[in-house]
CSV table of C-alpha atoms in Angstrom, one decimal:
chain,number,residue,atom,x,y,z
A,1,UNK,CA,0.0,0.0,0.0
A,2,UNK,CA,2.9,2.6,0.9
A,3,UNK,CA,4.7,1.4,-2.3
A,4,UNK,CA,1.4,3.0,-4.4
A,5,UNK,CA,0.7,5.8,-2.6
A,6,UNK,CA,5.0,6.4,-3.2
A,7,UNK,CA,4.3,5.7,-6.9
A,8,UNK,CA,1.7,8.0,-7.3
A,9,UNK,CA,3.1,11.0,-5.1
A,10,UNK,CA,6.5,10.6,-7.8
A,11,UNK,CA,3.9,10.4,-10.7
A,12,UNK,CA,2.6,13.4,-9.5
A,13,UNK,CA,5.7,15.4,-8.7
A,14,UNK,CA,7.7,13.9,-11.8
A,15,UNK,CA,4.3,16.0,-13.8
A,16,UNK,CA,5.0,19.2,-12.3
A,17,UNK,CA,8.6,19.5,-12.8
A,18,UNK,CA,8.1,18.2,-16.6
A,19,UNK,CA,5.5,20.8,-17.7
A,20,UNK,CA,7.5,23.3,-15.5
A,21,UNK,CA,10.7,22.5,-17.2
A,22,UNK,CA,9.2,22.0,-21.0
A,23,UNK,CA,5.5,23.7,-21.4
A,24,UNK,CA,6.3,26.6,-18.9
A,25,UNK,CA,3.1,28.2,-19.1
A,26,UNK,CA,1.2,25.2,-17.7
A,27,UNK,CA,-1.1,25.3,-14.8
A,28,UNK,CA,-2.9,23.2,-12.5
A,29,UNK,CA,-6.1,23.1,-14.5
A,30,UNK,CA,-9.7,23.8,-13.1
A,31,UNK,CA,-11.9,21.0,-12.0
A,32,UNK,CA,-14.9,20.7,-14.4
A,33,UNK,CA,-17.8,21.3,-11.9
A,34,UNK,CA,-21.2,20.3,-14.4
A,35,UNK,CA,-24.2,21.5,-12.9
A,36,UNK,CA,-26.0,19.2,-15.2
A,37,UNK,CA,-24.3,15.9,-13.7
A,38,UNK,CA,-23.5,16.9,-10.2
A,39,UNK,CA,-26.1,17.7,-7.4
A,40,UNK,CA,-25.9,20.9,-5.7
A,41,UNK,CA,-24.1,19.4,-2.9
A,42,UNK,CA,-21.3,17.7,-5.3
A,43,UNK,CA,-21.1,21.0,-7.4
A,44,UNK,CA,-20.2,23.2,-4.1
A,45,UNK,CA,-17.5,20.4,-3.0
A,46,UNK,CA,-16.3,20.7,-6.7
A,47,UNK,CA,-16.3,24.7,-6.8
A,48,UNK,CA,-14.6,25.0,-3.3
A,49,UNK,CA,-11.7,22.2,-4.0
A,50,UNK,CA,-9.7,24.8,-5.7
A,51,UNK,CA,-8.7,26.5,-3.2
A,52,UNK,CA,-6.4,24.3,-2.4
A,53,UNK,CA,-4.7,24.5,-5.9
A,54,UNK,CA,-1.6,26.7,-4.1
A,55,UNK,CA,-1.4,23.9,-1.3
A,56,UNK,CA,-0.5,21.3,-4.1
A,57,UNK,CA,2.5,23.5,-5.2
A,58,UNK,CA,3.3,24.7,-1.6
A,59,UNK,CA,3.7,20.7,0.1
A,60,UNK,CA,5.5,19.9,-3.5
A,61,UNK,CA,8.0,22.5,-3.5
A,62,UNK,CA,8.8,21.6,0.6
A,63,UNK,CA,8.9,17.9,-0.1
A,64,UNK,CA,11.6,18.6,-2.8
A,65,UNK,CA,13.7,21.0,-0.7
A,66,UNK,CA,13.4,18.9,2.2
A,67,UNK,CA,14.4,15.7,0.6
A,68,UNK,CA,17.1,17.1,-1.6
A,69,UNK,CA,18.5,20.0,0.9
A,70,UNK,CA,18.0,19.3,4.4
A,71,UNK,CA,17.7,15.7,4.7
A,72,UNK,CA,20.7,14.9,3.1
A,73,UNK,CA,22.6,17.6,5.3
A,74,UNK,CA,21.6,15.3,8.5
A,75,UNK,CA,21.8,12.5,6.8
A,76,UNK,CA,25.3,11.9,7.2
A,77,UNK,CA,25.4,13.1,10.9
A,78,UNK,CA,22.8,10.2,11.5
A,79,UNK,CA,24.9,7.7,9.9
A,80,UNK,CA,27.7,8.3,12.1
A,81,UNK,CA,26.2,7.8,15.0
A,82,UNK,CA,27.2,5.0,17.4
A,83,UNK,CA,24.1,4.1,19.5
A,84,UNK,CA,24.5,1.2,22.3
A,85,UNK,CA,22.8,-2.2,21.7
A,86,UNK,CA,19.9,-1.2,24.4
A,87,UNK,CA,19.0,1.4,22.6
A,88,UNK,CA,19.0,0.1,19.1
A,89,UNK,CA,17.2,-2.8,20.0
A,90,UNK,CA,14.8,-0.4,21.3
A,91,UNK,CA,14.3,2.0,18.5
A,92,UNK,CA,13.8,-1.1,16.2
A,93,UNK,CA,10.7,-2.3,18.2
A,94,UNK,CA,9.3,0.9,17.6
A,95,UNK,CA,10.0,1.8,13.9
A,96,UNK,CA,7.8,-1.9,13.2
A,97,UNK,CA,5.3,-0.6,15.7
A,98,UNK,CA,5.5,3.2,13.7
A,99,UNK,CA,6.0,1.3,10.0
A,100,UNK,CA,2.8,-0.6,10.7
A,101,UNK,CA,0.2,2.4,12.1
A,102,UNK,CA,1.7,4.4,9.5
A,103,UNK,CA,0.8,1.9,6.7
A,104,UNK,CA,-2.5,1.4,7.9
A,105,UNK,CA,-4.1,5.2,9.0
A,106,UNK,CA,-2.6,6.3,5.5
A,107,UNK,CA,-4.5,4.2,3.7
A,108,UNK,CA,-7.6,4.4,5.6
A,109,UNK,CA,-7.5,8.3,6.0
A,110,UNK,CA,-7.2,8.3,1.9
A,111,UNK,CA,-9.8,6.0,1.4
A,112,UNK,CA,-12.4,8.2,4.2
A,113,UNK,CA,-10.7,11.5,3.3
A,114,UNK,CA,-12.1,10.8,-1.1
A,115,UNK,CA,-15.4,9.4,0.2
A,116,UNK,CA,-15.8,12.6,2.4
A,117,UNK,CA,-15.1,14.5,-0.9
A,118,UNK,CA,-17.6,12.7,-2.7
A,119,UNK,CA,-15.0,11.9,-4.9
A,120,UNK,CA,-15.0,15.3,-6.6
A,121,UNK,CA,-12.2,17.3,-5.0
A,122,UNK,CA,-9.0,16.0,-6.5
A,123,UNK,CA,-7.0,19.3,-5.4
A,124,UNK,CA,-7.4,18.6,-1.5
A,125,UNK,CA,-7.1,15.1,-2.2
A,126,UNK,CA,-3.8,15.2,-4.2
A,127,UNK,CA,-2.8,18.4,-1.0
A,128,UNK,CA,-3.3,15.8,1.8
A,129,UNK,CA,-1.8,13.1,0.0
A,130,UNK,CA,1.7,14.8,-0.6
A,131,UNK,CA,1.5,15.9,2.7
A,132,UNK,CA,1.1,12.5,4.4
A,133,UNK,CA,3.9,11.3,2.7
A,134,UNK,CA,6.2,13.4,4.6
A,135,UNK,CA,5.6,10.8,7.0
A,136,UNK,CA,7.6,8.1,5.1
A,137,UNK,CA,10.4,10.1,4.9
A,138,UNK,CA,10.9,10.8,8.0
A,139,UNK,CA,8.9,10.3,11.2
A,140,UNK,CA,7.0,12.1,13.5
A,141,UNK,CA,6.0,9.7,16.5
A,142,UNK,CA,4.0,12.3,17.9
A,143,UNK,CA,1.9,13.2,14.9
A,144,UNK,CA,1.1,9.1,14.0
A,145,UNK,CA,1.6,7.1,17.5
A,146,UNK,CA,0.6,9.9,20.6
A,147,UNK,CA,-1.4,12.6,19.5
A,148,UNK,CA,-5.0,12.3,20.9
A,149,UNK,CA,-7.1,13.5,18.1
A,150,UNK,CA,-6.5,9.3,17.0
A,151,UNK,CA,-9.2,8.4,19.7
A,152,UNK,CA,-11.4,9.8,17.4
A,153,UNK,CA,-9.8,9.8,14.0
A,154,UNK,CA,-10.4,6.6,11.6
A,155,UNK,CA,-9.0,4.5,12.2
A,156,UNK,CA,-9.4,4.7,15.4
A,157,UNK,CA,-6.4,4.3,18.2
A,158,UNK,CA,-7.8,3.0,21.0
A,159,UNK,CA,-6.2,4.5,24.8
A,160,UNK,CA,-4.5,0.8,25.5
A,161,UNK,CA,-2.5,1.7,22.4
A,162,UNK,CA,-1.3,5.0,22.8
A,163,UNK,CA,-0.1,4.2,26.4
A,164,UNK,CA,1.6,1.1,25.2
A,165,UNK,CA,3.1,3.3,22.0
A,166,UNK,CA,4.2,5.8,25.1
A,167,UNK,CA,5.7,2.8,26.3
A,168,UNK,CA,7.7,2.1,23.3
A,169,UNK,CA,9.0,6.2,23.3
A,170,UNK,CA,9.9,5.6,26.8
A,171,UNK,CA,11.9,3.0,26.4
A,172,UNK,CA,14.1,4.9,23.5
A,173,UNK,CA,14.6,7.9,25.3
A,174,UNK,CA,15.5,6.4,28.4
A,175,UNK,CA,18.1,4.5,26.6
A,176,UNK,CA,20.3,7.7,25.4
A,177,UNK,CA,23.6,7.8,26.9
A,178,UNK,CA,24.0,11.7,28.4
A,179,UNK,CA,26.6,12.1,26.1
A,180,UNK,CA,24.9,11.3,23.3
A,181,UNK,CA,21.8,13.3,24.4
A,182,UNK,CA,23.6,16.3,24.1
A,183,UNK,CA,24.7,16.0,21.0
A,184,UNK,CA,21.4,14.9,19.3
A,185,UNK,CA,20.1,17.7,21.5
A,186,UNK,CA,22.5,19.9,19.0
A,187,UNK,CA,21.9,17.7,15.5
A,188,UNK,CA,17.7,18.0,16.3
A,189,UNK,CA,17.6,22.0,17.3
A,190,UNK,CA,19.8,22.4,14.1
A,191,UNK,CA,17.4,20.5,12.3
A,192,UNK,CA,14.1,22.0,13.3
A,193,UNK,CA,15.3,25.5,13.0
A,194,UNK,CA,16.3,25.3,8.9
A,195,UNK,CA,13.1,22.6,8.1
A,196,UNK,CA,11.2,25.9,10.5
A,197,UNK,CA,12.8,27.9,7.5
A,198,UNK,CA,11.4,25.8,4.9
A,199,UNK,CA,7.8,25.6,6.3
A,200,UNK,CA,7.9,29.6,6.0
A,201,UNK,CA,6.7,29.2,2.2
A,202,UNK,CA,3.5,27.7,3.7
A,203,UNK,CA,3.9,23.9,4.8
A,204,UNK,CA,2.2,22.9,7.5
A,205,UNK,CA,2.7,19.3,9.3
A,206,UNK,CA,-0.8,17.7,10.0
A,207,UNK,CA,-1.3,16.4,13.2
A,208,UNK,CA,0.7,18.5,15.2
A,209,UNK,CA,-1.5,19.1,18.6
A,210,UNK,CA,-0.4,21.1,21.2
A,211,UNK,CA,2.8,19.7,22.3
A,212,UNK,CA,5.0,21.1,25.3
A,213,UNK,CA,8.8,22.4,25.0
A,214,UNK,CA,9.9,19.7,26.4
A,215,UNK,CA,7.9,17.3,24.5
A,216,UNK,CA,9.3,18.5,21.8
A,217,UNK,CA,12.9,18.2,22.3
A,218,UNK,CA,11.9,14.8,23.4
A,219,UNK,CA,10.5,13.5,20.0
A,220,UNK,CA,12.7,15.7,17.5
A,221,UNK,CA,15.3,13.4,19.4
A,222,UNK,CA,13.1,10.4,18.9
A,223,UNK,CA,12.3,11.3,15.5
A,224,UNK,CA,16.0,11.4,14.3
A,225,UNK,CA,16.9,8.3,16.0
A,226,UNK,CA,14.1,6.6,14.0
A,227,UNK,CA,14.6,7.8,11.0
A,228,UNK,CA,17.2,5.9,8.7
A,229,UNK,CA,16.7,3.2,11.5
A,230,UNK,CA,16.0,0.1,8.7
A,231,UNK,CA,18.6,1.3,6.7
């Protein structure tokens, strides 16, 4: 399922750089909203989708800086990392636990989020689907495993879970040598300021909650450990 949802994000983003780079002048086109073949209700979903035409090109353009600026800045710094045994053995219990909620509230919130639509609104479609894919590339613990609003989103996490995904955090962070603290301390603060920097052009990470200071600090730390973690 992640594989086609990959597939058809680099479809889409592969489109946009070829008519930028060879028709210049091509745009986003409008959604054909027939009053004839849609009922009221359809036509109003169809007429409001574009408004989010500029989100398409605003989570495109971040995905591409991000993946081909900052990511492979930090990328390196991840690598050379030497992380005890406790705490690898650790991260990798929660990267299948992450991996696998991942997998399945991405498909389910696509499949809920079109039938919402009625199948009409392509543009807030194709805007939520780039954005969940920033998910794959690198995680956000919070966002998928601990924030509350999955009690109620489909599908739904249930309280056992997120205290037992708490759990799983827990057991990460306690395992972080001081040393090593501190310095992913300095690698994540880096990292949040200049992707802060990229968001300026109008990205905005879904499922972001109100999260504390320290909370934070605790899962950009998390966040980086995890990431590049099956590689």
């Amino acid at each position: 399922m992640r594989k086609k949802f990959k597939i058809l994000l680099l479809s889409f983003i592969f489109f946009l750089n070829f008519n930028s780079n060879n028709l210049h002048c091509q745009v986003i086109v409008k959604n054909d909203c027939d009053t004839e073949i849609f009922s009221k209700v359809e036509f109003d979903k169809c007429l409001t989708d574009e408004v989010w035409k500029d989100d398409i090109i605003v989570n495109t353009n971040y995905i591409i800086k991000f993946k081909t600026s900052l990511l492979p800045k930090y990328r390196r710094l991840r690598k050379e990392l030497t992380l005890p045994i406790e705490l690898q053995s650790s991260l990798q219990q929660l990267k299948k636990t992450y991996d696998s909620v991942l997998v399945k509230k991405t498909s389910i919130f696509l499949i809920d989020m079109d039938k919402n639509q009625q199948y009409i609104q392509p543009k807030a479609y194709l805007s939520s689907l780039i954005s969940l894919q920033t998910f794959n590339f690198y995680p956000d613990v919070y966002a998928i495993l601990l924030n509350d609003i999955h009690l109620q989103l489909k599908p739904i996490t249930s309280k056992e879970d997120i205290t037992i995904f708490n759990i799983l955090v827990d057991d990460v962070f306690k395992a972080i040598p001081n040393e090593l603290f501190k310095r992913l301390v300095e690698i994540t603060t880096s990292f949040s300021n200049e992707n802060a920097k990229l968001m300026k052009e109008g990205f905005s990470s879904l499922f972001q909650g109100k999260q504390s200071e320290k909370d934070l600090e605790k899962y950009r730390i998390i966040n980086f450990l995890l990431w590049l973690e099956d590689v």
